[in-house]
Coordinates of C-alpha atoms in Angstrom, one line a residue:
Chain A
M1 CA 28.0 30.5 0.8
R2 CA 26.7 28.5 3.8
R3 CA 28.3 25.2 4.5
I4 CA 26.2 22.3 5.6
H5 CA 27.9 19.0 6.6
Y6 CA 27.0 15.7 5.0
N7 CA 26.5 14.1 8.4
D8 CA 24.0 16.7 9.5
I9 CA 21.9 15.9 6.5
A10 CA 22.2 12.2 6.9
D11 CA 21.2 12.3 10.6
K12 CA 18.1 14.3 9.9
I13 CA 17.1 12.1 6.9
S14 CA 17.4 9.1 9.2
D15 CA 15.1 10.8 11.7
I16 CA 12.4 11.7 9.2
C17 CA 12.4 8.1 7.8
I18 CA 11.5 6.8 11.2
E19 CA 9.1 9.5 12.1
A20 CA 7.2 9.3 8.9
N21 CA 6.7 5.6 9.3
Y22 CA 5.6 5.7 12.9
S23 CA 3.2 8.5 13.1
L24 CA 0.7 10.4 10.9
S25 CA 0.3 14.2 10.8
G26 CA -2.7 16.0 12.2
D27 CA -4.3 16.6 8.9
V28 CA -4.4 12.9 8.1
I29 CA -6.0 12.1 11.5
A30 CA -8.5 14.9 11.0
A31 CA -9.4 13.5 7.6
Y32 CA -10.1 10.1 9.1
E33 CA -12.4 11.7 11.7
K34 CA -14.3 13.5 9.0
A35 CA -14.5 10.3 7.0
L36 CA -15.9 8.4 9.9
E37 CA -18.7 10.9 10.4
M38 CA -19.6 10.6 6.7
E39 CA -19.2 6.9 6.1
K40 CA -22.6 5.1 5.9
S41 CA -21.4 1.5 5.8
P42 CA -21.1 -0.1 9.2
L43 CA -18.2 -2.2 8.0
G44 CA -16.6 0.9 6.5
Q45 CA -16.9 2.6 9.8
E46 CA -15.4 -0.3 11.6
V47 CA -12.4 -0.3 9.1
L48 CA -11.9 3.5 9.7
R49 CA -11.9 2.9 13.5
Q50 CA -9.3 0.2 13.0
I51 CA -7.2 2.5 10.9
M52 CA -7.3 5.1 13.7
E53 CA -6.5 2.5 16.4
N54 CA -3.6 1.3 14.3
S55 CA -2.1 4.8 14.2
Q56 CA -2.4 5.0 18.0
I57 CA -0.7 1.7 18.5
A58 CA 2.1 2.6 16.1
G59 CA 2.7 6.0 17.7
K60 CA 2.5 4.7 21.2
E61 CA 4.7 1.6 20.7
G62 CA 7.1 3.1 18.2
M63 CA 6.4 0.7 15.4
P64 CA 5.7 1.1 11.6
L65 CA 2.1 2.0 10.7
C66 CA 2.3 -0.4 7.8
Q67 CA 4.6 -3.3 7.0
D68 CA 5.3 -1.6 3.6
T69 CA 7.6 1.1 4.8
G70 CA 8.0 2.1 1.1
L71 CA 10.4 3.2 -1.4
A72 CA 11.8 6.5 0.0
V73 CA 11.0 9.3 -2.4
F74 CA 12.5 12.7 -1.7
F75 CA 11.7 16.1 -2.9
V76 CA 14.7 18.3 -2.3
E77 CA 14.7 22.1 -2.5
L78 CA 18.4 23.0 -2.5
G79 CA 19.2 26.7 -1.8
Q80 CA 21.7 27.9 -4.4
D81 CA 23.8 29.5 -1.6
V82 CA 24.5 26.2 0.1
S83 CA 27.6 24.1 -0.3
I84 CA 27.7 20.6 1.1
A85 CA 30.9 19.6 3.0
G86 CA 32.0 16.0 3.3
G87 CA 30.3 14.4 0.3
L88 CA 27.5 14.5 -2.2
L89 CA 23.9 15.4 -1.3
S90 CA 22.5 12.3 -2.8
D91 CA 25.0 10.1 -0.9
A92 CA 24.0 11.9 2.4
I93 CA 20.3 11.2 1.7
N94 CA 21.0 7.5 0.9
E95 CA 23.1 7.3 4.0
G96 CA 20.2 8.7 6.1
V97 CA 17.9 6.1 4.5
R98 CA 20.3 3.3 5.3
Q99 CA 20.6 4.4 9.0
G100 CA 16.9 5.2 9.5
Y101 CA 15.6 2.0 7.9
S102 CA 18.0 0.0 10.1
K103 CA 17.5 1.9 13.4
G104 CA 13.8 2.1 13.0
Y105 CA 13.3 -1.6 12.2
L106 CA 11.7 -0.6 8.9
R107 CA 11.3 -3.0 6.0
K108 CA 13.8 -3.0 3.2
S109 CA 11.8 -3.1 0.0
V110 CA 14.2 -2.2 -2.8
V111 CA 15.6 -4.6 -5.4
E112 CA 18.8 -3.8 -7.2
E113 CA 17.5 -4.3 -10.7
P114 CA 13.9 -4.8 -11.9
I115 CA 13.9 -7.7 -14.3
F116 CA 16.7 -10.3 -13.9
G117 CA 18.1 -10.7 -10.4
R118 CA 15.6 -8.7 -8.3
R119 CA 18.0 -9.1 -5.4
N120 CA 17.1 -7.0 -2.3
T121 CA 19.7 -4.3 -1.6
T122 CA 19.0 -4.9 2.1
D123 CA 19.2 -1.3 3.2
N124 CA 16.3 0.2 1.2
T125 CA 18.6 2.3 -1.0
P126 CA 18.8 3.8 -3.5
A127 CA 16.2 6.4 -2.7
I128 CA 14.4 8.3 -5.5
I129 CA 15.5 11.9 -5.3
H130 CA 14.0 14.9 -7.1
T131 CA 16.1 18.0 -6.7
E132 CA 15.2 21.6 -7.5
I133 CA 17.5 24.5 -7.0
V134 CA 15.8 27.4 -5.2
P135 CA 17.0 30.8 -3.8
G136 CA 18.4 30.9 -0.3
D137 CA 20.9 29.2 2.0
K138 CA 18.9 26.3 3.3
I139 CA 18.0 22.8 2.2
K140 CA 14.4 21.5 2.6
V141 CA 13.8 17.8 2.1
T142 CA 10.4 16.2 2.1
L143 CA 10.1 12.4 2.2
D144 CA 7.2 10.6 0.7
V145 CA 6.9 7.0 1.8
A146 CA 5.7 5.3 -1.4
G147 CA 4.2 1.9 -0.7
G148 CA 4.0 -0.6 -3.6
G149 CA 0.2 -1.3 -3.3
C150 CA -0.9 2.1 -4.2
E151 CA 2.1 3.0 -6.5
N152 CA 1.2 0.0 -8.7
M153 CA -2.2 1.6 -9.4
A154 CA -0.8 4.8 -10.8
A155 CA -1.5 5.7 -14.4
L156 CA -0.5 8.3 -17.0
K157 CA -2.0 9.2 -20.3
M158 CA -1.2 11.7 -23.0
F159 CA -4.5 13.4 -24.0
R160 CA -5.3 15.6 -26.9
P161 CA -6.0 19.2 -25.9
A162 CA -9.5 18.6 -27.4
D163 CA -10.2 16.0 -24.7
G164 CA -10.2 18.8 -22.2
I165 CA -11.5 18.6 -18.6
E166 CA -14.0 15.9 -19.4
G167 CA -11.2 13.6 -20.6
V168 CA -9.2 14.3 -17.5
R169 CA -12.2 13.7 -15.2
Q170 CA -13.0 10.3 -16.7
F171 CA -9.4 9.2 -16.6
V172 CA -9.0 10.0 -12.9
I173 CA -12.3 8.3 -12.0
E174 CA -11.5 5.2 -14.1
T175 CA -8.0 5.0 -12.5
V176 CA -9.6 5.0 -9.0
R177 CA -12.3 2.5 -10.1
N178 CA -9.8 0.1 -11.6
A179 CA -7.6 0.3 -8.5
G180 CA -10.5 -1.0 -6.3
A181 CA -9.3 -2.3 -3.0
N182 CA -5.6 -2.6 -4.0
P183 CA -4.3 0.9 -3.0
C184 CA -5.8 0.6 0.5
P185 CA -8.6 3.2 0.3
P186 CA -9.6 5.8 1.4
V187 CA -6.9 7.2 -0.8
V188 CA -5.6 10.6 -1.5
V189 CA -5.8 11.1 -5.3
G190 CA -2.8 13.0 -6.7
V191 CA -3.3 14.4 -10.2
G192 CA -0.7 16.0 -12.3
I193 CA -1.9 17.9 -15.4
G194 CA 0.4 19.5 -17.9
G195 CA 4.2 19.7 -18.2
D196 CA 5.4 16.7 -20.3
F197 CA 5.4 12.9 -19.8
E198 CA 7.7 12.8 -16.7
K199 CA 6.7 16.2 -15.3
A200 CA 3.0 15.1 -15.0
A201 CA 4.1 12.1 -13.1
I202 CA 6.2 14.1 -10.7
L203 CA 3.4 16.6 -10.2
A204 CA 1.0 13.8 -9.3
K205 CA 3.4 12.4 -6.7
R206 CA 4.0 15.9 -5.3
A207 CA 0.3 16.5 -5.0
L208 CA 0.2 13.7 -2.4
L209 CA 2.4 15.8 -0.1
R210 CA -0.2 18.7 0.3
P211 CA -2.0 18.7 3.7
V212 CA -5.0 16.4 3.1
G213 CA -7.9 18.3 1.8
Q214 CA -6.2 21.6 1.4
P215 CA -7.6 23.0 -1.9
H216 CA -5.5 24.2 -4.8
P217 CA -5.0 28.0 -4.6
K218 CA -6.6 28.5 -8.1
M219 CA -10.4 28.5 -7.7
E220 CA -11.1 26.7 -11.0
V221 CA -8.7 23.9 -10.1
A222 CA -10.1 23.7 -6.6
A223 CA -13.6 23.3 -8.0
V224 CA -12.4 20.4 -10.2
E225 CA -10.9 18.8 -7.1
E226 CA -14.1 19.1 -5.2
D227 CA -16.2 17.8 -8.0
L228 CA -13.9 14.8 -8.6
L229 CA -13.9 13.9 -4.9
K230 CA -17.8 13.7 -5.0
R231 CA -17.7 11.5 -8.1
I232 CA -15.1 9.2 -6.7
N233 CA -17.0 8.8 -3.5
Q234 CA -20.0 7.7 -5.6
L235 CA -18.1 4.7 -6.9
G236 CA -19.0 2.7 -3.7
I237 CA -15.5 1.2 -3.2
G238 CA -15.3 2.4 0.4
P239 CA -12.7 1.9 3.1
V240 CA -10.3 -0.9 2.0
G241 CA -12.7 -1.7 -0.8
L242 CA -15.3 -3.5 1.3
G243 CA -18.0 -1.0 0.1
G244 CA -18.9 2.4 1.3
N245 CA -19.2 6.0 0.4
I246 CA -15.7 7.2 1.4
T247 CA -13.3 6.0 -1.2
A248 CA -11.1 9.0 -1.2
L249 CA -10.1 11.5 1.5
A250 CA -9.2 14.2 -1.0
V251 CA -8.3 15.0 -4.6
H252 CA -5.2 17.1 -5.0
I253 CA -4.4 18.5 -8.5
E254 CA -1.2 20.2 -9.6
I255 CA -0.9 21.9 -12.9
H256 CA 2.0 23.1 -15.1
P257 CA 2.5 24.8 -18.5
C258 CA 2.7 22.4 -21.4
H259 CA 3.3 22.1 -25.2
I260 CA 0.6 23.5 -27.5
A261 CA 0.0 19.9 -28.8
S262 CA -0.2 18.2 -25.4
L263 CA -2.4 17.5 -22.4
P264 CA -0.4 15.0 -20.2
V265 CA -2.3 13.7 -17.2
A266 CA -0.9 11.5 -14.4
V267 CA -2.7 10.0 -11.4
N268 CA -0.9 8.7 -8.4
L269 CA -2.9 7.2 -5.5
G270 CA -1.7 7.5 -1.9
C271 CA -3.0 4.9 0.5
H272 CA -4.9 5.9 3.7
S273 CA -1.6 5.7 5.6
S274 CA -0.5 9.0 4.1
R275 CA 3.1 9.2 5.3
H276 CA 5.4 12.1 4.6
K277 CA 7.7 14.3 6.6
S278 CA 9.9 17.4 5.9
M279 CA 13.1 18.7 7.4
V280 CA 15.0 21.9 6.9
V281 CA 18.7 22.4 7.5
Chain B
M1 CA -17.1 -16.4 14.0
K2 CA -14.0 -18.2 15.5
I3 CA -12.2 -20.7 13.3
T4 CA -9.1 -22.7 13.8
T5 CA -6.4 -24.1 11.4
P6 CA -6.1 -26.5 9.6
L7 CA -9.2 -25.6 7.7
T8 CA -11.6 -28.5 7.1
D9 CA -14.1 -28.7 4.3
N10 CA -16.8 -28.7 7.0
V11 CA -15.8 -25.2 8.0
I12 CA -15.2 -24.0 4.5
T13 CA -18.6 -25.0 3.3
G14 CA -20.1 -22.9 6.1
L15 CA -18.3 -19.7 5.2
K16 CA -20.0 -17.0 3.1
A17 CA -18.6 -13.8 1.5
G18 CA -18.9 -11.1 4.1
D19 CA -18.5 -13.4 7.2
R20 CA -16.1 -11.9 9.7
V21 CA -13.8 -14.5 11.3
E22 CA -11.1 -14.7 13.9
I23 CA -8.5 -17.2 13.1
T24 CA -6.5 -19.1 15.7
G25 CA -3.7 -21.5 14.8
V26 CA -1.0 -21.5 12.1
L27 CA -0.6 -19.3 9.1
Y28 CA 2.3 -19.5 6.6
T29 CA 3.6 -16.3 5.0
A30 CA 4.6 -16.1 1.3
R31 CA 4.9 -13.3 -1.3
D32 CA 5.7 -13.3 -5.0
V33 CA 9.1 -14.8 -4.9
A34 CA 8.3 -17.5 -2.4
H35 CA 5.2 -18.4 -4.6
K36 CA 7.4 -18.6 -7.7
R37 CA 9.8 -21.0 -5.9
L38 CA 7.0 -23.1 -4.4
V39 CA 5.3 -23.5 -7.8
Q40 CA 8.7 -24.4 -9.4
M41 CA 9.1 -27.1 -6.8
I42 CA 5.6 -28.5 -7.5
K43 CA 6.3 -28.6 -11.2
E44 CA 9.6 -30.4 -10.6
G45 CA 8.0 -32.8 -8.2
E46 CA 10.1 -31.7 -5.2
K47 CA 8.9 -31.9 -1.6
L48 CA 7.6 -28.5 -0.4
P49 CA 9.1 -27.0 2.8
F50 CA 5.7 -27.4 4.5
D51 CA 2.6 -29.5 3.9
L52 CA 0.0 -27.3 2.2
R53 CA -2.9 -29.5 2.9
G54 CA -5.5 -27.7 5.0
Q55 CA -3.3 -24.7 5.5
I56 CA -3.7 -20.9 5.1
I57 CA -1.1 -18.7 3.3
Y58 CA -0.9 -15.1 4.5
F59 CA 0.4 -12.7 1.8
V60 CA 2.7 -10.6 4.0
G61 CA 6.2 -9.3 4.2
P62 CA 6.6 -8.1 7.8
T63 CA 8.9 -5.4 9.1
P64 CA 11.9 -6.7 11.2
A65 CA 10.9 -7.7 14.8
K66 CA 12.2 -5.3 17.5
P67 CA 14.0 -7.1 20.3
G68 CA 11.7 -9.1 22.5
M69 CA 8.8 -9.1 19.9
P70 CA 7.8 -12.1 17.8
I71 CA 7.4 -10.0 14.6
G72 CA 7.2 -6.4 13.3
S73 CA 4.3 -4.8 11.6
A74 CA 2.5 -7.3 9.5
G75 CA -0.5 -6.3 7.3
P76 CA -1.6 -7.9 4.0
T77 CA -0.1 -7.2 0.7
T78 CA -1.9 -7.0 -2.7
S79 CA -3.1 -10.5 -3.6
G80 CA -3.4 -10.0 -7.3
R81 CA 0.4 -10.5 -7.7
M82 CA 0.0 -14.0 -6.5
D83 CA -2.7 -14.9 -9.0
P84 CA -0.4 -16.6 -11.5
Y85 CA 0.7 -19.0 -8.8
S86 CA -2.2 -19.6 -6.4
P87 CA -4.1 -22.2 -8.5
Y88 CA -1.1 -24.6 -8.3
L89 CA -1.1 -24.3 -4.5
I90 CA -4.8 -24.7 -4.3
E91 CA -4.6 -27.9 -6.3
Q92 CA -2.1 -29.2 -3.8
G93 CA -4.6 -28.7 -1.0
L94 CA -4.2 -25.1 0.2
K95 CA -7.5 -24.2 1.9
G96 CA -7.2 -20.5 2.6
M97 CA -5.4 -17.3 1.5
I98 CA -5.3 -13.9 3.3
G99 CA -4.4 -10.8 1.5
K100 CA -6.1 -7.6 0.1
G101 CA -7.6 -6.8 -3.3
G102 CA -9.4 -8.8 -5.9
R103 CA -8.4 -12.1 -7.4
S104 CA -8.4 -13.4 -11.0
K105 CA -11.1 -15.6 -12.4
E106 CA -8.6 -18.5 -12.6
V107 CA -8.0 -18.3 -8.9
V108 CA -11.7 -18.0 -8.0
D109 CA -12.5 -21.0 -10.2
A110 CA -9.7 -23.1 -8.6
M111 CA -11.1 -22.1 -5.2
A112 CA -14.6 -23.2 -6.0
E113 CA -13.3 -26.5 -7.5
H114 CA -11.0 -27.5 -4.7
K115 CA -12.8 -25.8 -1.7
C116 CA -10.6 -22.9 -0.7
I117 CA -11.5 -19.5 0.9
Y118 CA -10.0 -16.1 0.1
F119 CA -10.0 -13.8 3.1
A120 CA -9.0 -10.2 3.4
A121 CA -7.3 -8.6 6.4
V122 CA -7.6 -4.8 6.7
G123 CA -4.8 -3.3 4.6
G124 CA -2.5 -0.7 6.3
V125 CA -3.3 -1.7 9.9
A126 CA -0.1 -3.6 10.3
A127 CA 0.7 -2.6 13.8
L128 CA -2.7 -3.7 15.1
L129 CA -2.6 -7.0 13.2
S130 CA 0.9 -7.8 14.6
K131 CA -0.6 -8.0 18.0
K132 CA -2.5 -11.1 17.0
I133 CA 0.8 -12.9 16.0
K134 CA 2.2 -14.7 19.0
K135 CA 5.1 -16.5 17.3
A136 CA 7.0 -16.3 14.0
E137 CA 9.7 -18.6 12.7
V138 CA 11.4 -18.6 9.2
I139 CA 11.0 -22.1 7.8
A140 CA 12.1 -21.7 4.2
F141 CA 13.9 -19.4 1.7
E142 CA 15.7 -17.5 4.4
D143 CA 17.7 -15.7 1.7
L144 CA 14.6 -13.7 0.9
G145 CA 14.6 -11.7 4.1
T146 CA 11.2 -10.2 4.6
E147 CA 9.9 -12.4 1.7
A148 CA 11.0 -15.7 3.4
V149 CA 8.3 -18.2 4.3
R150 CA 7.4 -17.9 8.0
R151 CA 5.3 -20.1 10.2
L152 CA 3.1 -17.8 12.3
E153 CA 1.1 -18.8 15.3
V154 CA -1.9 -16.5 15.6
E155 CA -4.7 -15.9 18.1
D156 CA -8.0 -14.4 17.0
F157 CA -6.5 -13.0 13.8
P158 CA -9.3 -10.8 12.3
A159 CA -10.2 -11.4 8.6
I160 CA -13.2 -11.2 6.4
V161 CA -14.4 -13.7 3.7
I162 CA -14.1 -12.1 0.3
N163 CA -14.6 -15.1 -2.0
D164 CA -16.5 -18.1 -0.8
I165 CA -16.9 -21.4 -2.7
Y166 CA -20.4 -20.4 -4.0
G167 CA -19.3 -17.5 -6.2
G168 CA -19.9 -14.9 -3.5
D169 CA -17.5 -11.9 -3.8
L170 CA -17.6 -9.2 -1.0
Y171 CA -15.7 -6.6 -3.1
K172 CA -18.3 -6.8 -5.8
E173 CA -21.3 -7.0 -3.4
G174 CA -19.9 -4.1 -1.2
V175 CA -19.3 -1.8 -4.2
A176 CA -22.7 -2.6 -5.7
R177 CA -24.4 -1.8 -2.4
Y178 CA -22.8 1.6 -1.9
S179 CA -22.2 2.9 -5.5
S180 CA -24.7 5.6 -6.5
P181 CA -27.0 4.4 -9.4
P182 CA -25.9 6.1 -12.6
S183 CA -29.2 8.1 -12.7
S184 CA -28.4 9.9 -9.4
R185 CA -24.7 10.6 -10.2
I186 CA -23.7 14.1 -10.9
L187 CA -22.8 14.4 -14.5

């Protein structure tokens, strides 16, 4: 059994909260460059240039890329040979969020309950934490910065198996069309197919974490991703919705076994500021 | 085109969907909760914390300012969440709104009737936009933190006209221009 201290986890979580909000990974920048080459709308090109300039300013000056520094969503892969000393894993993660969002001058965007009081918790906790037990003696944590604008455009539908790929395709395209300018396109389209109601939603969110444009390892799934990307970019929504032929940077699909009666499909849109970061202890 | 606040009807009648503007002057910030409170105050006949007449509201909840800076990152939030409230403010003389995303028919109709413009700022370029904000001061609802009402002084703040007072809508026009006709779409 390997012992990992609570404080070591909290410190690293704090760091990735700040890093994820200040700078974009190379795959995202490369996707912008490719989008700029392909965008035909002059206004769309100008928007893409502003998006790239924004990432330079944020990185250089150490400031958040977007004012919406998100709800902190974590995917944890917890090695089963790890024991955590000094406290609970979930507490360590929330402590890291508390520290990172304070030290990094990030916005606190969490209310303590959704309907009645809606009072801000003032430290951006609690985080959403999805934990999976895996072999080994390490902990890998990936943060997804989930902004409200794109999260609000997510959708889930339970299809009949008879609806098949055509049903899935129309649903994904309609979800992007209905979202319009709201989710800050060009978006990454995360699609979860299979599992059950909640599994499909988690898959769709998880799909956003894949390096932008990296195809699914299964050829038939990758072909659907490519086809959907073409169709979505024919919608004309364009960068930040002002019209153009780059509405999505990529479509990422994740699939999972499901019930004989079911075909759950979830779509989660990630804004152009695709912010996520991993750490391993 | 450079424009200054407060917005006059003369300026508003000259603006068309798709016009790019640089705004210098004062913007007031407000998001959902601040809107809810302002509308409540209007309904109860209370005096508002600032005079809406001729003003522009920017839908934004900035990140905290680092020491020595007037404000943190400050890009637009989704405007649709303010749709239930905006017509009340427009009736009181609000002349402009800055946000992102489409507006409801009720808001667009109120804008045409009372001469008000809906602008978009580019969503997600909040570090870049913060450079145009020279001063920021909380003037109401301090308990709301990032959602408090702030008075911003801006210089050459870039925005684009989405809805003018003549029925023009850049989101609709832009999408129509660049969407593939159904006949040429891959099926």
